[in-house]
PDB file of N, CA and C in Angstrom:
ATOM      1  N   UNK E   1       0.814  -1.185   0.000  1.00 81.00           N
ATOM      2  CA  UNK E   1       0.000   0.000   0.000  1.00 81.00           C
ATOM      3  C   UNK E   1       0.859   1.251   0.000  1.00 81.00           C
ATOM      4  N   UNK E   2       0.279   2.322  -0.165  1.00 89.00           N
ATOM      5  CA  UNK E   2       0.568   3.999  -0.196  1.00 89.00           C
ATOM      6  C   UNK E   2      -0.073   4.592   0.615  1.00 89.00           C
ATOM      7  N   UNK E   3       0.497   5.246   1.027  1.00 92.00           N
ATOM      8  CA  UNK E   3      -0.212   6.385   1.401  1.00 92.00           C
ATOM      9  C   UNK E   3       0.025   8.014   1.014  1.00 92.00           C
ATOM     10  N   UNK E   4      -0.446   8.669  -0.010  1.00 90.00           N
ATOM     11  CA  UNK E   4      -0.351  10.332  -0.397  1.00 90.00           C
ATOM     12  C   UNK E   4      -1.024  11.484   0.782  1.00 90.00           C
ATOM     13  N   UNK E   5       0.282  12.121   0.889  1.00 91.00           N
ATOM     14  CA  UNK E   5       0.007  12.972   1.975  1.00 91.00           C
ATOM     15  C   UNK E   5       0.825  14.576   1.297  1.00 91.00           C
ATOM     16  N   UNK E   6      -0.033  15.446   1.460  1.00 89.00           N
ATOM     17  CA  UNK E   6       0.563  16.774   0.970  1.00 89.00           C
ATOM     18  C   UNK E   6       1.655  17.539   1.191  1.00 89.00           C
ATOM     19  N   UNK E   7       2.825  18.103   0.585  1.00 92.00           N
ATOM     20  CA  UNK E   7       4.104  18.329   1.201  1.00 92.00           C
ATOM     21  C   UNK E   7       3.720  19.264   2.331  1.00 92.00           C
ATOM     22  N   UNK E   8       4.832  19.405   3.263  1.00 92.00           N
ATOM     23  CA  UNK E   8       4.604  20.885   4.327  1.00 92.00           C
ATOM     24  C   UNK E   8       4.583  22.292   3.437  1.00 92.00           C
ATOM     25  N   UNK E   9       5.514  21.973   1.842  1.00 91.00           N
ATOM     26  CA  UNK E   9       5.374  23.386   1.737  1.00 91.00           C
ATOM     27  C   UNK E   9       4.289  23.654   0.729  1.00 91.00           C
ATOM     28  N   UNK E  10       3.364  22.685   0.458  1.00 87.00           N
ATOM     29  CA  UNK E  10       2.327  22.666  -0.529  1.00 87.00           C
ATOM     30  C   UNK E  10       1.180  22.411   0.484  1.00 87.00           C
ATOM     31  N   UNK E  11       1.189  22.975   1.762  1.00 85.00           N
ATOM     32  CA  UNK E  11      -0.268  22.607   2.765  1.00 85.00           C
ATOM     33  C   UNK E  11      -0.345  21.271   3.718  1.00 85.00           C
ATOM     34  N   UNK E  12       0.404  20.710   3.692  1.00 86.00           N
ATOM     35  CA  UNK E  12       0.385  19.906   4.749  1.00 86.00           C
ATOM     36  C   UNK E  12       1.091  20.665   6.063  1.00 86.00           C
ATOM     37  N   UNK E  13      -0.236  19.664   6.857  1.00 89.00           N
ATOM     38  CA  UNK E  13       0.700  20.216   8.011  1.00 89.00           C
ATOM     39  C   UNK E  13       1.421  19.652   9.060  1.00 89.00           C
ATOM     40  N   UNK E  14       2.977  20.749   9.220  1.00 92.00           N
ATOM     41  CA  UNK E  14       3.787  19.717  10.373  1.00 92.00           C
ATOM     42  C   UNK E  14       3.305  19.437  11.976  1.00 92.00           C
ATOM     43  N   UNK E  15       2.520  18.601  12.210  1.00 92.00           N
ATOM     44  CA  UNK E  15       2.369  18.038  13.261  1.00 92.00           C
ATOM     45  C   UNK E  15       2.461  16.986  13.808  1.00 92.00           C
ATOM     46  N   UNK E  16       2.166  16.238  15.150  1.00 90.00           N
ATOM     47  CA  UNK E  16       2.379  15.327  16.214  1.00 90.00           C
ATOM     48  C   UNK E  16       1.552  14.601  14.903  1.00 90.00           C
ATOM     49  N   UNK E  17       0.444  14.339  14.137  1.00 91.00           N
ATOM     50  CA  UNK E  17      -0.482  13.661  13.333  1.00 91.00           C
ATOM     51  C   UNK E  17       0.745  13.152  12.410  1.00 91.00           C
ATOM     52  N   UNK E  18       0.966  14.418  11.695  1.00 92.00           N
ATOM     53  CA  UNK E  18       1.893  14.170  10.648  1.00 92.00           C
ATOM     54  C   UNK E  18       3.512  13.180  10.515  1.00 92.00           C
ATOM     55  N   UNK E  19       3.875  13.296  12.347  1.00 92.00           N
ATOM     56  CA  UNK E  19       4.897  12.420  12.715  1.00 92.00           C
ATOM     57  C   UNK E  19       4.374  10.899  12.977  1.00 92.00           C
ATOM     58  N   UNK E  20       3.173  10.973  13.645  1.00 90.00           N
ATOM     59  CA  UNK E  20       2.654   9.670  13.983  1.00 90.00           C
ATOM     60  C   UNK E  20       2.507   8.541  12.548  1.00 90.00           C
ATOM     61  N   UNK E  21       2.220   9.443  11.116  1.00 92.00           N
ATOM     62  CA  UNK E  21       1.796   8.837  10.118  1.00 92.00           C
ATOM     63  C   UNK E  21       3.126   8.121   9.056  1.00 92.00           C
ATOM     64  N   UNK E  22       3.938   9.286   9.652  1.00 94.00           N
ATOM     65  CA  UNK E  22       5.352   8.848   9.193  1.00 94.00           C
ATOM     66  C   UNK E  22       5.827   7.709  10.108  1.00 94.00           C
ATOM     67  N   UNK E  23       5.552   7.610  11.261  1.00 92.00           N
ATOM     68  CA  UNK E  23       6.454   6.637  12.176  1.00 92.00           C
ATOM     69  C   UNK E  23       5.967   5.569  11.896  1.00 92.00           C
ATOM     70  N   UNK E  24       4.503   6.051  11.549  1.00 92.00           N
ATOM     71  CA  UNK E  24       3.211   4.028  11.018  1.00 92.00           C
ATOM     72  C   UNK E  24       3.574   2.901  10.470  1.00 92.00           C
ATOM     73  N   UNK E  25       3.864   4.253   9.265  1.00 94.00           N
ATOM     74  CA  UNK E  25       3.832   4.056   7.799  1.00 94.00           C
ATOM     75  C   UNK E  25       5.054   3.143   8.099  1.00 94.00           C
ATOM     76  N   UNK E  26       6.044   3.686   8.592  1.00 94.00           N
ATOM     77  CA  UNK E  26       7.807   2.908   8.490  1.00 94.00           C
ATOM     78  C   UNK E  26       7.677   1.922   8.969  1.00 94.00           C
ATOM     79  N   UNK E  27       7.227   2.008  10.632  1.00 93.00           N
ATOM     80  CA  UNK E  27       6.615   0.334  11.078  1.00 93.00           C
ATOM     81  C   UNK E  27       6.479  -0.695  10.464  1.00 93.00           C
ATOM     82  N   UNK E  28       4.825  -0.343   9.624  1.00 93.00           N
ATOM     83  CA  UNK E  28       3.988  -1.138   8.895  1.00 93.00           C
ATOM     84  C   UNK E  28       4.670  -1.151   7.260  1.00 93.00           C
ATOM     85  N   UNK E  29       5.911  -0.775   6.924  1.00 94.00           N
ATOM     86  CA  UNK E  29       6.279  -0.939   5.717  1.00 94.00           C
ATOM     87  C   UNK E  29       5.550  -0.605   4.800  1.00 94.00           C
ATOM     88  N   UNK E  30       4.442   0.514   5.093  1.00 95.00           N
ATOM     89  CA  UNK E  30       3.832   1.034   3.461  1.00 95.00           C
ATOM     90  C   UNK E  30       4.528   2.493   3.399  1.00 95.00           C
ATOM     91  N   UNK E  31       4.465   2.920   2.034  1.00 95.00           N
ATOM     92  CA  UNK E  31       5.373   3.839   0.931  1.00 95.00           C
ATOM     93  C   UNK E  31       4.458   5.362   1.665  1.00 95.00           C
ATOM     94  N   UNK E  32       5.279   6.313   1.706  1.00 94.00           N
ATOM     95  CA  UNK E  32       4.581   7.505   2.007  1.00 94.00           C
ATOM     96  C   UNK E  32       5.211   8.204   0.295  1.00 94.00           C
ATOM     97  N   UNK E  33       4.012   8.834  -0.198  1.00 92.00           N
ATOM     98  CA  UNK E  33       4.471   9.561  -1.045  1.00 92.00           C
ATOM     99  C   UNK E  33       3.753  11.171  -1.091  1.00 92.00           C
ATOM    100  N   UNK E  34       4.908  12.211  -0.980  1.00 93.00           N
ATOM    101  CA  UNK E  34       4.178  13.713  -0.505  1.00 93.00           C
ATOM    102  C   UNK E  34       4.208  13.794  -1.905  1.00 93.00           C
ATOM    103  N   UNK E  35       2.935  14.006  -2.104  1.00 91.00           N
ATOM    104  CA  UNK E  35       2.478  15.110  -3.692  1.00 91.00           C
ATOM    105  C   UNK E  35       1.091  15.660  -3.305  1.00 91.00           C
ATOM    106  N   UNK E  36       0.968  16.768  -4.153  1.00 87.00           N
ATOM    107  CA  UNK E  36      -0.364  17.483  -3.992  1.00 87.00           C
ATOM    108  C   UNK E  36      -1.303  16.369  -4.760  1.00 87.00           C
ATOM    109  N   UNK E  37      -2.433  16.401  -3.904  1.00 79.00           N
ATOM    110  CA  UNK E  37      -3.710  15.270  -4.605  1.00 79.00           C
ATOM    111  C   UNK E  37      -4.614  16.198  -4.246  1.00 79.00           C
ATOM    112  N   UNK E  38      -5.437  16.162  -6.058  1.00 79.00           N
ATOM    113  CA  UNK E  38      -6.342  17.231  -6.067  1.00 79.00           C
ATOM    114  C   UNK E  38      -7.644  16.717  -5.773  1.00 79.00           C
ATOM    115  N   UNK E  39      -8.786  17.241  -4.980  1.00 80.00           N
ATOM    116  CA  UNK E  39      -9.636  16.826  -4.428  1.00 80.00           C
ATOM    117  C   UNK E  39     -10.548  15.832  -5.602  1.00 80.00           C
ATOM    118  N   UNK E  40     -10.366  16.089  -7.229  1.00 84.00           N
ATOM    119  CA  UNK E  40     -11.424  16.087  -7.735  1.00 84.00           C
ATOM    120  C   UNK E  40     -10.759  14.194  -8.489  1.00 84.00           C
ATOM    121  N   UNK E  41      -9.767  13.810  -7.729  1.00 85.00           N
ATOM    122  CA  UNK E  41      -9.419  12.656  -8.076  1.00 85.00           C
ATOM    123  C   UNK E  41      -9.920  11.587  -7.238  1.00 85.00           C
ATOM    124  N   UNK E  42     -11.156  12.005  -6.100  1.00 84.00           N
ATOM    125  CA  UNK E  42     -11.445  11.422  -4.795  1.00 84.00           C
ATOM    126  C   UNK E  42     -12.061  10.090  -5.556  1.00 84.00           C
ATOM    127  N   UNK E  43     -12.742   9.846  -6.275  1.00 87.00           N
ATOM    128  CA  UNK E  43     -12.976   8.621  -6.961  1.00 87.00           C
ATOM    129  C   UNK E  43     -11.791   7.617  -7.377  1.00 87.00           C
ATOM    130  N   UNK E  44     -11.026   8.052  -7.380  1.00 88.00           N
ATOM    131  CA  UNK E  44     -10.068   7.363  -7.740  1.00 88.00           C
ATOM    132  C   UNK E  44      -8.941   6.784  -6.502  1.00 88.00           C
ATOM    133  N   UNK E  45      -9.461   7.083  -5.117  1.00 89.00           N
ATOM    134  CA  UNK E  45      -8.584   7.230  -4.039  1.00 89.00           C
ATOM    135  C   UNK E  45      -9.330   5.436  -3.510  1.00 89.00           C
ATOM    136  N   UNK E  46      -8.275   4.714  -2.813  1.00 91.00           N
ATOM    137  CA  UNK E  46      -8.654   2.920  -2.235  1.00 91.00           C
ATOM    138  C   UNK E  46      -9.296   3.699  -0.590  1.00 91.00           C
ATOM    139  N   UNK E  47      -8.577   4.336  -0.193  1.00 92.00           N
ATOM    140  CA  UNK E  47      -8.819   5.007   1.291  1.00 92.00           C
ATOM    141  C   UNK E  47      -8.979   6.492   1.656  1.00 92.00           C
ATOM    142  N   UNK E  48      -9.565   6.708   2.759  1.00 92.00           N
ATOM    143  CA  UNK E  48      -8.877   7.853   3.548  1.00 92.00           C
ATOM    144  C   UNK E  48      -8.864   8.045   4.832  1.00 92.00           C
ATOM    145  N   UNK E  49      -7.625   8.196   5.451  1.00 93.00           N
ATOM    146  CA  UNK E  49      -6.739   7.785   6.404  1.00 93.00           C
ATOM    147  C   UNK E  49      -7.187   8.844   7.256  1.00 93.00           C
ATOM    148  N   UNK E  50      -7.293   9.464   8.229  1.00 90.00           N
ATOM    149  CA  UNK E  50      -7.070  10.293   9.205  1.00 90.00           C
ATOM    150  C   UNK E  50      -5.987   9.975  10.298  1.00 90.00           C
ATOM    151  N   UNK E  51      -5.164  10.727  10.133  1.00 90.00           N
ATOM    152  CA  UNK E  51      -3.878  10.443  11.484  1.00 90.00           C
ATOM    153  C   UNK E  51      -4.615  11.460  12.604  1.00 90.00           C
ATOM    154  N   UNK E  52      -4.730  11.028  13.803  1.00 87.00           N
ATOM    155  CA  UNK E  52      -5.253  11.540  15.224  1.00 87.00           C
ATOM    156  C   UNK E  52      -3.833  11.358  16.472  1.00 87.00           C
ATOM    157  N   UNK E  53      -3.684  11.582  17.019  1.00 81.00           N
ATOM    158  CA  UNK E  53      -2.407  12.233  18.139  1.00 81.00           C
ATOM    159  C   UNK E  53      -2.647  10.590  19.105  1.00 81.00           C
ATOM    160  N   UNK E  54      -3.929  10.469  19.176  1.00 79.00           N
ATOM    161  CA  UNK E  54      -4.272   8.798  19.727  1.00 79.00           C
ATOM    162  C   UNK E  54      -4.153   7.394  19.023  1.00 79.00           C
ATOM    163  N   UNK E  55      -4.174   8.179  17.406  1.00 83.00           N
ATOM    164  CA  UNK E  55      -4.712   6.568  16.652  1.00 83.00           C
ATOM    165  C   UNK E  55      -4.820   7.468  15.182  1.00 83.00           C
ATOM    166  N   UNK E  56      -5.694   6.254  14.563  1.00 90.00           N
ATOM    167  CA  UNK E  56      -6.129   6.192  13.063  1.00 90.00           C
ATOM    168  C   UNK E  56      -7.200   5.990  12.689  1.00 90.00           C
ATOM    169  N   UNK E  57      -7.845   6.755  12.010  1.00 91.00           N
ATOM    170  CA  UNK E  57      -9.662   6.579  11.829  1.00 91.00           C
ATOM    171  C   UNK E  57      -9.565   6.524   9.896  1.00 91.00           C
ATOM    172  N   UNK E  58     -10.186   5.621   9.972  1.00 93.00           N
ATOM    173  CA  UNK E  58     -10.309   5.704   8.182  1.00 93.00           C
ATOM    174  C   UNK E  58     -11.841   5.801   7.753  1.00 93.00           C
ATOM    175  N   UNK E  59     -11.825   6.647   6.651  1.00 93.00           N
ATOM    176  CA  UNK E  59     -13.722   6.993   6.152  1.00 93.00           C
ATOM    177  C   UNK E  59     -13.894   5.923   5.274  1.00 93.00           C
ATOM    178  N   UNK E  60     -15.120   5.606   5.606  1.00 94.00           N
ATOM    179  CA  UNK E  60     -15.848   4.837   4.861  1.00 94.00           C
ATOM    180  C   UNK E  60     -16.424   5.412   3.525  1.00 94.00           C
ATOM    181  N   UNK E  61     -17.004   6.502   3.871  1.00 94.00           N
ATOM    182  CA  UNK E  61     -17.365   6.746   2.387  1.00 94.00           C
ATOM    183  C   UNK E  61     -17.573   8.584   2.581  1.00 94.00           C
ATOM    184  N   UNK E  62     -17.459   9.113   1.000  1.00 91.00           N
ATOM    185  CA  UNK E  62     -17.169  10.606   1.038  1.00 91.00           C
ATOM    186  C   UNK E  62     -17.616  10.756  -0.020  1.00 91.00           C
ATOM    187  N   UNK E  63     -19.066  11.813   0.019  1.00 90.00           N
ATOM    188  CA  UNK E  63     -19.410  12.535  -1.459  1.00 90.00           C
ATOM    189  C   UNK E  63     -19.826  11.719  -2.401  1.00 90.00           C
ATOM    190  N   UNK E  64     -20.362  10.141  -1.875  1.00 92.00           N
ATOM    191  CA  UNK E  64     -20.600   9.606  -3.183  1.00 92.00           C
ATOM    192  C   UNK E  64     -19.984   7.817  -3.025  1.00 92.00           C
ATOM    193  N   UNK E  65     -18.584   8.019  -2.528  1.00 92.00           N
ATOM    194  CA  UNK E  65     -18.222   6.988  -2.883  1.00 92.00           C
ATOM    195  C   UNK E  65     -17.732   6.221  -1.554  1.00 92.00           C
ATOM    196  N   UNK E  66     -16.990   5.428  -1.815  1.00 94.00           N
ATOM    197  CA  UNK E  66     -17.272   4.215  -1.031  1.00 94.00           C
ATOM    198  C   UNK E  66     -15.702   3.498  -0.747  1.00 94.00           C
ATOM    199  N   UNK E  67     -14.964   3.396   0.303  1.00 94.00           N
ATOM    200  CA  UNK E  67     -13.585   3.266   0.324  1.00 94.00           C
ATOM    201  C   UNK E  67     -12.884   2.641   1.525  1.00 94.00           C
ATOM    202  N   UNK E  68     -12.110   1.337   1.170  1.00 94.00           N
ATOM    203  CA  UNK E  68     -11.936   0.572   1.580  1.00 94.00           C
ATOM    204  C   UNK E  68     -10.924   0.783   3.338  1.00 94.00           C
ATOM    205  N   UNK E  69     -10.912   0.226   4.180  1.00 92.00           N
ATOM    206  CA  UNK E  69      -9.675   0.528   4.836  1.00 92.00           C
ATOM    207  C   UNK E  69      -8.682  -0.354   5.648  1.00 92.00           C
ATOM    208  N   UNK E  70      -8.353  -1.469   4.645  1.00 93.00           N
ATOM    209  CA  UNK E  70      -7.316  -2.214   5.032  1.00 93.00           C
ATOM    210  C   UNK E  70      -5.750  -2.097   5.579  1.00 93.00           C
ATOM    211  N   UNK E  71      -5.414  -0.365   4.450  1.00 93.00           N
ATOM    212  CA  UNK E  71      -4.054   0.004   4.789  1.00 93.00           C
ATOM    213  C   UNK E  71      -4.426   0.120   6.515  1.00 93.00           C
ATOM    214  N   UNK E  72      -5.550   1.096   7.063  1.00 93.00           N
ATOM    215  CA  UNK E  72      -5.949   1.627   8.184  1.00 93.00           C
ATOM    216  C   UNK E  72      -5.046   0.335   9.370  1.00 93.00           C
ATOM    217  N   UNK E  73      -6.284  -0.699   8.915  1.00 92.00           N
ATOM    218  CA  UNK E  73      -6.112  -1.603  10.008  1.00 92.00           C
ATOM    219  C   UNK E  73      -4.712  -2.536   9.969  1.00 92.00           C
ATOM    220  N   UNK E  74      -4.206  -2.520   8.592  1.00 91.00           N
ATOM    221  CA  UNK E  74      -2.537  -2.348   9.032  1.00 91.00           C
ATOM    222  C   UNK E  74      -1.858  -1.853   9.654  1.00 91.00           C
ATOM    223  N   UNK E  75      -1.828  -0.408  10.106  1.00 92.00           N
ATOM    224  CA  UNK E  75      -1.450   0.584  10.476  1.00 92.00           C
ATOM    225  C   UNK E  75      -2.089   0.421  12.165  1.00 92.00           C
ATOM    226  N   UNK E  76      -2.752   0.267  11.822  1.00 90.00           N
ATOM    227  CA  UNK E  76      -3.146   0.023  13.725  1.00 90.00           C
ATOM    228  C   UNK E  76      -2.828  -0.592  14.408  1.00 90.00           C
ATOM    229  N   UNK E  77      -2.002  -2.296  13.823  1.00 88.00           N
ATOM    230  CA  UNK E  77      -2.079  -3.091  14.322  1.00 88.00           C
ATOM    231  C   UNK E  77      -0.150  -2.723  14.919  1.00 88.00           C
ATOM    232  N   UNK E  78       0.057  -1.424  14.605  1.00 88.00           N
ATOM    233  CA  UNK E  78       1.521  -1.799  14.814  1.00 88.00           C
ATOM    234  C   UNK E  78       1.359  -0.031  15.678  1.00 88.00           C
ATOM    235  N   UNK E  79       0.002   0.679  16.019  1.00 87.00           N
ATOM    236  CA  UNK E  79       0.283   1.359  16.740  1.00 87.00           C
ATOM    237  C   UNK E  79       0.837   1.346  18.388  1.00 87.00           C
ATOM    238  N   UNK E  80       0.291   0.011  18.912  1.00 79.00           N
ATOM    239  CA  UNK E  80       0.956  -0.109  19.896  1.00 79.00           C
ATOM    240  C   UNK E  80       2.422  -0.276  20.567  1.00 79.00           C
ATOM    241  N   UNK E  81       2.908  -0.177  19.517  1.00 80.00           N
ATOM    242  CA  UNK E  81       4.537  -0.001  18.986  1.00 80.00           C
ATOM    243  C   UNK E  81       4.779   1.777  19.590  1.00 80.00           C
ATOM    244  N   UNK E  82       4.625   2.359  19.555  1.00 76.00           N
ATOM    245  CA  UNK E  82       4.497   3.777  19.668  1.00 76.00           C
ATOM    246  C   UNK E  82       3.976   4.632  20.700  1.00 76.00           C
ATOM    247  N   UNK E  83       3.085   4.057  21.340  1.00 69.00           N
ATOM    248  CA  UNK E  83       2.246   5.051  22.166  1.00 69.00           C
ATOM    249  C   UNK E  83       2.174   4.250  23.212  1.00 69.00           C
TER     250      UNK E  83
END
């Protein structure tokens, strides 16, 4: 899996979220890749991830569509590694 997350200097932002998602990601061996992702590609997205300061919440569905969250519960299973 991937995960696309927006650079710091293209709007992402540097926070405790933003470290937690990086530390996951390395854990759980999936690819972080920073590029701008434009909202109107949301059909085309497998997930969406929310990084929280506690954990990881992934949406089920947004605007229409409908999206899976396996990376999520990858990612969770190695938060106790961390916190």
């Amino acid at each position: 899996g991937v995960v696309y997350t927006l650079p710091v200097d293209s709007g992402g932002r540097d926070s405790v979220e933003r470290d937690l998602m990086f530390r996951l990601c390395h854990l759980a061996g999936v690819q972080i890749v920073e590029s701008p992702t434009p909202l109107d590609a949301l059909g085309e997205w497998e997930e969406i991830i929310i990084f929280e300061p506690c954990g990881v919440r992934s949406i089920g569905s947004c605007s229409g569509y409908s999206f899976d969250y396996s990376i999520a519960l990858r990612l969770e299973r190695f938060l106790h590694k961390l916190l």
